[in-house]
CSV table of C-alpha atoms in Angstrom, one decimal:
chain,number,residue,atom,x,y,z
A,1,UNK,CA,24.7,-36.2,96.3
A,2,UNK,CA,27.3,-34.6,98.5
A,3,UNK,CA,26.4,-31.6,100.6
A,4,UNK,CA,23.7,-30.9,98.2
A,5,UNK,CA,26.2,-29.3,95.7
A,6,UNK,CA,28.1,-32.0,94.0
A,7,UNK,CA,25.7,-34.6,92.1
A,8,UNK,CA,26.7,-37.6,90.5
A,9,UNK,CA,24.0,-40.9,88.8
A,10,UNK,CA,25.0,-43.6,87.0
A,11,UNK,CA,23.1,-46.4,85.7
A,12,UNK,CA,23.3,-49.7,83.9
A,13,UNK,CA,21.3,-52.1,81.9
A,14,UNK,CA,21.4,-55.0,79.4
A,15,UNK,CA,18.3,-55.8,77.5
A,16,UNK,CA,17.7,-59.2,75.3
A,17,UNK,CA,15.6,-59.7,72.3
A,18,UNK,CA,15.0,-63.0,70.4
A,19,UNK,CA,14.6,-60.7,67.6
A,20,UNK,CA,18.5,-61.2,67.3
A,21,UNK,CA,20.2,-64.5,67.2
A,22,UNK,CA,21.2,-66.0,71.0
A,23,UNK,CA,24.9,-64.9,70.1
A,24,UNK,CA,24.2,-61.6,69.8
A,25,UNK,CA,20.9,-61.1,71.6
A,26,UNK,CA,21.7,-58.9,74.7
A,27,UNK,CA,22.9,-55.4,74.5
A,28,UNK,CA,24.8,-53.3,77.3
A,29,UNK,CA,23.8,-49.7,77.7
A,30,UNK,CA,24.7,-47.3,80.8
A,31,UNK,CA,24.5,-43.7,81.6
A,32,UNK,CA,26.4,-41.6,83.6
A,33,UNK,CA,25.5,-37.4,84.8
A,34,UNK,CA,27.1,-34.8,86.8
A,35,UNK,CA,26.2,-31.8,88.4
A,36,UNK,CA,27.2,-29.1,90.2
A,37,UNK,CA,24.8,-26.5,92.3
A,38,UNK,CA,27.0,-23.4,92.1
A,39,UNK,CA,24.5,-21.7,94.2
A,40,UNK,CA,25.4,-23.8,97.2
A,41,UNK,CA,29.0,-22.4,97.1
A,42,UNK,CA,29.9,-20.2,99.6
A,43,UNK,CA,31.3,-17.3,97.7
A,44,UNK,CA,27.8,-17.6,96.1
A,45,UNK,CA,26.2,-16.0,99.3
A,46,UNK,CA,26.6,-12.5,98.5
A,47,UNK,CA,24.6,-12.7,95.6
A,48,UNK,CA,21.6,-15.0,96.9
A,49,UNK,CA,19.0,-12.9,96.6
A,50,UNK,CA,19.8,-12.1,92.7
A,51,UNK,CA,20.8,-15.7,91.5
A,52,UNK,CA,18.4,-18.1,93.8
A,53,UNK,CA,19.7,-21.2,91.8
A,54,UNK,CA,23.1,-21.6,89.7
A,55,UNK,CA,23.8,-25.4,88.3
A,56,UNK,CA,26.1,-26.6,85.7
A,57,UNK,CA,25.4,-30.1,84.4
A,58,UNK,CA,26.5,-32.9,81.9
A,59,UNK,CA,25.6,-36.2,80.8
A,60,UNK,CA,26.0,-39.2,78.7
A,61,UNK,CA,23.7,-41.9,78.2
A,62,UNK,CA,23.1,-45.2,75.9
A,63,UNK,CA,20.3,-46.8,74.7
A,64,UNK,CA,19.3,-49.7,72.5
A,65,UNK,CA,16.4,-50.0,69.5
A,66,UNK,CA,15.0,-53.4,68.6
A,67,UNK,CA,11.5,-52.3,67.4
A,68,UNK,CA,12.9,-52.5,63.9
A,69,UNK,CA,10.6,-55.5,63.0
A,70,UNK,CA,11.3,-59.1,62.8
A,71,UNK,CA,15.3,-59.1,62.0
A,72,UNK,CA,16.1,-62.7,62.5
A,73,UNK,CA,15.0,-65.6,61.1
A,74,UNK,CA,16.2,-69.1,60.9
A,75,UNK,CA,16.9,-69.5,57.4
A,76,UNK,CA,18.4,-72.9,58.0
A,77,UNK,CA,14.8,-74.3,57.9
A,78,UNK,CA,13.4,-75.3,54.6
A,79,UNK,CA,9.7,-75.4,53.9
A,80,UNK,CA,7.7,-77.5,50.9
A,81,UNK,CA,6.9,-75.6,48.4
A,82,UNK,CA,4.0,-77.7,47.0
A,83,UNK,CA,6.2,-78.3,43.5
A,84,UNK,CA,8.6,-80.7,44.4
A,85,UNK,CA,10.8,-78.3,45.9
A,86,UNK,CA,11.9,-76.6,49.0
A,87,UNK,CA,12.1,-72.8,50.1
A,88,UNK,CA,13.5,-70.9,52.9
A,89,UNK,CA,10.9,-68.7,54.8
A,90,UNK,CA,12.0,-65.5,53.4
A,91,UNK,CA,13.3,-66.0,49.6
A,92,UNK,CA,14.3,-62.4,49.2
A,93,UNK,CA,16.0,-61.6,52.4
A,94,UNK,CA,18.8,-64.3,53.8
A,95,UNK,CA,18.9,-64.3,57.7
A,96,UNK,CA,21.6,-62.5,59.5
A,97,UNK,CA,23.0,-64.1,62.5
A,98,UNK,CA,25.8,-61.0,63.2
A,99,UNK,CA,22.6,-58.5,63.6
A,100,UNK,CA,23.2,-55.7,66.9
A,101,UNK,CA,21.0,-53.8,68.5
A,102,UNK,CA,20.9,-49.9,67.2
A,103,UNK,CA,22.4,-47.6,69.5
A,104,UNK,CA,21.6,-44.3,70.2
A,105,UNK,CA,24.2,-42.2,72.7
A,106,UNK,CA,23.3,-38.8,73.7
A,107,UNK,CA,25.8,-36.0,75.5
A,108,UNK,CA,24.1,-33.5,77.0
A,109,UNK,CA,25.4,-30.2,78.8
A,110,UNK,CA,23.5,-27.6,80.5
A,111,UNK,CA,23.1,-24.7,83.1
A,112,UNK,CA,20.1,-24.1,85.2
A,113,UNK,CA,19.2,-20.8,86.7
A,114,UNK,CA,16.6,-19.0,88.8
A,115,UNK,CA,16.6,-15.2,89.5
A,116,UNK,CA,14.8,-12.3,91.2
A,117,UNK,CA,13.2,-14.9,94.3
A,118,UNK,CA,12.9,-17.2,91.4
A,119,UNK,CA,10.9,-15.2,89.0
A,120,UNK,CA,13.2,-15.9,86.1
A,121,UNK,CA,13.8,-19.6,85.8
A,122,UNK,CA,15.3,-21.1,82.9
A,123,UNK,CA,17.9,-23.9,81.3
A,124,UNK,CA,20.4,-23.5,78.4
A,125,UNK,CA,21.4,-27.2,76.9
A,126,UNK,CA,23.9,-28.0,74.1
A,127,UNK,CA,23.5,-31.9,72.8
A,128,UNK,CA,24.8,-34.2,70.4
A,129,UNK,CA,22.9,-37.3,69.6
A,130,UNK,CA,24.6,-40.1,67.5
A,131,UNK,CA,22.8,-43.2,66.4
A,132,UNK,CA,25.1,-46.1,65.3
A,133,UNK,CA,24.7,-49.8,63.8
A,134,UNK,CA,21.7,-48.6,61.7
A,135,UNK,CA,19.9,-51.2,59.6
A,136,UNK,CA,20.7,-51.3,56.0
A,137,UNK,CA,19.6,-53.6,52.8
A,138,UNK,CA,22.8,-54.2,51.4
A,139,UNK,CA,22.5,-56.2,47.7
A,140,UNK,CA,23.7,-59.4,47.6
A,141,UNK,CA,25.1,-61.2,44.5
A,142,UNK,CA,22.5,-63.3,42.5
A,143,UNK,CA,24.9,-66.3,43.4
A,144,UNK,CA,23.8,-66.5,46.4
A,145,UNK,CA,20.0,-66.8,45.7
A,146,UNK,CA,18.7,-64.3,47.4
A,147,UNK,CA,18.2,-60.4,46.9
A,148,UNK,CA,19.4,-58.5,49.9
A,149,UNK,CA,20.4,-59.1,53.5
A,150,UNK,CA,19.8,-56.3,56.9
A,151,UNK,CA,23.1,-55.3,58.2
A,152,UNK,CA,24.0,-52.5,60.8
A,153,UNK,CA,26.1,-50.2,58.7
A,154,UNK,CA,24.7,-46.9,58.9
A,155,UNK,CA,25.4,-44.0,61.3
A,156,UNK,CA,24.0,-40.4,61.9
A,157,UNK,CA,24.0,-37.3,64.5
A,158,UNK,CA,21.9,-34.4,65.6
A,159,UNK,CA,23.5,-31.7,67.3
A,160,UNK,CA,22.2,-28.3,68.5
A,161,UNK,CA,20.7,-26.0,71.6
A,162,UNK,CA,17.8,-25.4,73.6
A,163,UNK,CA,16.6,-22.8,75.6
A,164,UNK,CA,13.8,-22.9,78.0
A,165,UNK,CA,13.0,-19.7,79.8
A,166,UNK,CA,10.1,-18.9,82.4
A,167,UNK,CA,8.7,-15.6,84.1
A,168,UNK,CA,6.5,-15.1,87.2
A,169,UNK,CA,5.1,-11.8,85.7
A,170,UNK,CA,2.5,-11.5,88.3
A,171,UNK,CA,2.3,-13.7,91.7
A,172,UNK,CA,-0.3,-12.4,93.9
A,173,UNK,CA,-2.9,-14.5,96.6
A,174,UNK,CA,-5.7,-15.0,93.9
A,175,UNK,CA,-4.0,-14.1,90.6
A,176,UNK,CA,-1.0,-15.0,88.8
A,177,UNK,CA,0.6,-15.1,85.2
A,178,UNK,CA,3.4,-17.0,84.1
A,179,UNK,CA,5.1,-16.9,80.7
A,180,UNK,CA,7.1,-19.9,79.7
A,181,UNK,CA,9.2,-19.7,76.2
A,182,UNK,CA,11.6,-22.2,74.5
A,183,UNK,CA,13.4,-22.8,71.4
A,184,UNK,CA,15.7,-25.2,70.1
A,185,UNK,CA,17.8,-25.5,67.2
A,186,UNK,CA,19.5,-28.2,65.5
A,187,UNK,CA,21.2,-30.2,62.9
A,188,UNK,CA,21.1,-33.7,61.0
A,189,UNK,CA,24.0,-35.3,59.7
A,190,UNK,CA,24.3,-38.9,58.3
A,191,UNK,CA,27.8,-39.9,58.9
A,192,UNK,CA,28.1,-43.6,57.2
A,193,UNK,CA,26.3,-45.4,54.7
A,194,UNK,CA,26.8,-48.9,53.2
A,195,UNK,CA,30.2,-48.5,51.1
A,196,UNK,CA,28.3,-49.3,47.7
A,197,UNK,CA,25.9,-46.4,48.6
A,198,UNK,CA,27.8,-43.8,50.2
A,199,UNK,CA,29.2,-42.1,47.0
A,200,UNK,CA,26.0,-42.2,44.9
A,201,UNK,CA,23.2,-42.0,48.0
A,202,UNK,CA,19.9,-43.7,48.1
A,203,UNK,CA,17.0,-42.4,46.9
A,204,UNK,CA,13.9,-42.1,49.2
A,205,UNK,CA,10.8,-40.4,47.2
A,206,UNK,CA,11.9,-36.7,47.3
A,207,UNK,CA,14.7,-37.5,49.9
A,208,UNK,CA,18.5,-38.6,49.3
A,209,UNK,CA,20.4,-40.0,52.0
A,210,UNK,CA,24.1,-39.2,51.3
A,211,UNK,CA,27.2,-39.2,53.5
A,212,UNK,CA,27.5,-35.8,54.7
A,213,UNK,CA,24.2,-34.9,54.2
A,214,UNK,CA,20.7,-34.7,56.0
A,215,UNK,CA,17.9,-37.1,55.9
A,216,UNK,CA,15.4,-34.2,55.7
A,217,UNK,CA,17.2,-32.7,52.7
A,218,UNK,CA,15.3,-32.4,49.6
A,219,UNK,CA,16.8,-33.4,46.1
A,220,UNK,CA,15.0,-33.0,43.2
A,221,UNK,CA,15.2,-32.0,39.3
A,222,UNK,CA,15.9,-28.2,39.2
A,223,UNK,CA,13.2,-26.7,37.2
A,224,UNK,CA,14.7,-24.4,34.0
A,225,UNK,CA,11.5,-22.5,33.0
A,226,UNK,CA,9.0,-23.2,30.6
A,227,UNK,CA,9.4,-23.7,26.9
A,228,UNK,CA,7.3,-20.9,25.5
A,229,UNK,CA,6.6,-22.7,22.2
A,230,UNK,CA,5.0,-26.0,23.4
A,231,UNK,CA,4.4,-25.1,26.9
A,232,UNK,CA,6.2,-27.8,28.4
A,233,UNK,CA,8.5,-27.9,31.8
A,234,UNK,CA,12.1,-27.5,31.1
A,235,UNK,CA,14.4,-28.9,33.3
A,236,UNK,CA,18.9,-29.1,34.2
A,237,UNK,CA,20.7,-32.1,32.8
A,238,UNK,CA,24.0,-33.0,34.1
A,239,UNK,CA,26.2,-33.9,31.5
A,240,UNK,CA,29.1,-36.1,32.9
A,241,UNK,CA,32.9,-37.4,32.1
A,242,UNK,CA,34.0,-40.7,31.8
A,243,UNK,CA,34.8,-40.7,35.6
A,244,UNK,CA,31.5,-39.3,36.5
A,245,UNK,CA,32.5,-35.7,36.8
A,246,UNK,CA,30.1,-32.8,36.1
A,247,UNK,CA,31.8,-30.9,33.3
A,248,UNK,CA,28.3,-29.2,31.7
A,249,UNK,CA,24.6,-28.9,31.5
A,250,UNK,CA,21.8,-28.9,29.2
A,251,UNK,CA,18.0,-28.8,29.3
A,252,UNK,CA,15.4,-31.5,28.7
A,253,UNK,CA,11.5,-31.4,28.7
A,254,UNK,CA,11.5,-35.4,29.9
A,255,UNK,CA,11.1,-35.3,33.5
A,256,UNK,CA,12.0,-38.7,33.9
A,257,UNK,CA,15.6,-37.7,32.5
A,258,UNK,CA,15.7,-35.1,35.0
A,259,UNK,CA,15.3,-37.5,37.7
A,260,UNK,CA,19.0,-38.5,36.8
A,261,UNK,CA,20.4,-35.4,38.0
A,262,UNK,CA,19.0,-34.3,41.2
A,263,UNK,CA,19.8,-31.0,43.1
A,264,UNK,CA,19.6,-30.3,46.8
A,265,UNK,CA,16.8,-27.9,47.1
A,266,UNK,CA,17.6,-27.4,51.0
A,267,UNK,CA,16.4,-28.9,54.1
A,268,UNK,CA,12.9,-29.3,55.6
A,269,UNK,CA,14.4,-28.6,59.3
A,270,UNK,CA,13.6,-25.3,60.4
A,271,UNK,CA,16.5,-23.2,61.4
A,272,UNK,CA,14.8,-22.9,65.0
A,273,UNK,CA,11.4,-23.5,66.7
A,274,UNK,CA,10.1,-23.3,69.9
A,275,UNK,CA,6.5,-21.9,71.4
A,276,UNK,CA,5.3,-19.5,73.9
A,277,UNK,CA,2.9,-20.3,76.7
A,278,UNK,CA,0.7,-18.0,78.9
A,279,UNK,CA,-0.6,-19.5,81.8
A,280,UNK,CA,-3.4,-17.5,84.0
A,281,UNK,CA,-4.9,-18.7,87.6
A,282,UNK,CA,-7.8,-16.8,88.9
A,283,UNK,CA,-9.4,-18.0,92.1
A,284,UNK,CA,-9.1,-21.5,91.2
A,285,UNK,CA,-10.2,-21.3,87.2
A,286,UNK,CA,-7.0,-21.6,85.0
A,287,UNK,CA,-6.3,-20.7,81.2
A,288,UNK,CA,-3.2,-21.5,79.3
A,289,UNK,CA,-2.5,-20.2,75.9
A,290,UNK,CA,0.1,-22.2,73.7
A,291,UNK,CA,1.9,-20.1,70.3
A,292,UNK,CA,4.2,-22.6,68.5
A,293,UNK,CA,6.5,-21.0,65.7
A,294,UNK,CA,9.2,-21.8,63.2
A,295,UNK,CA,11.4,-20.1,61.1
A,296,UNK,CA,13.0,-21.3,58.1
A,297,UNK,CA,12.7,-25.3,56.6
A,298,UNK,CA,11.2,-25.9,53.3
A,299,UNK,CA,8.3,-28.4,52.4
A,300,UNK,CA,7.2,-30.4,49.0
A,301,UNK,CA,3.6,-29.2,47.6
A,302,UNK,CA,3.0,-32.7,46.0
A,303,UNK,CA,-0.5,-31.7,45.1
A,304,UNK,CA,0.5,-28.2,43.5
A,305,UNK,CA,3.3,-30.0,41.0
A,306,UNK,CA,0.7,-32.4,40.0
A,307,UNK,CA,-1.8,-29.8,39.4
A,308,UNK,CA,0.8,-27.8,37.3
A,309,UNK,CA,2.4,-31.2,35.5
A,310,UNK,CA,0.8,-31.6,32.0
């Protein structure tokens, strides 16, 4: 902190976990932040009564995640299976001694302000959060004797903006009323998947993980109406050529067939979401009323779908 105007913070840490092999057990993480209190500069003195506080800031930091189950096991040791043979501790998954920490890195740029004797205060922020070295099950050849292995191979990012605004509507000795408003909007994007799954994606319930898409995107068969003669639900099915390119569509009443032609039906993420808080204080009594809101975003009504299905 220099003269209350120029701010610098930094940190470094190293974390170790026995969930990883000895050679990759330790993860190194750091952060750095810079701030400039513009309101402390001499050229701001003329408007000090109007602009009480104005600060620009930026930060970058990394954090590790190892809370993802038992990842590293000593498959070098085998145990008697009771029938004249020996099996490894986990016959379906081979140990991977090269597994590393998942890493979350956050870049944040923001501005803090206070106006009119701090009756109006607020913050505007832009952020980008990247998650790297995400764990995925990667299939193995049958000849290895194992079905799959964990590998640090995935990555995704969240990018968005946040706004916080506080207004001291009434400030008296025996009565105070304050209104706080916040709104945020962000987008999620998968940037890397295992090579063998990057093209076709990974089906997970009503979601499909695919590079360039988001983890909140719905992928479902597209409804094509009802067959008037039978009452069957109809769905669109893609027709592909030998290269896998979609060249036409047809209609089927078999949901299992349509499940092979999933369409992106939108995201569960709202376009924006936030809240409004009204806080009252009167002679030692406090009352707070919180209202939350969101706009956009879709949800899947599984109960309705099961009721309508024959």
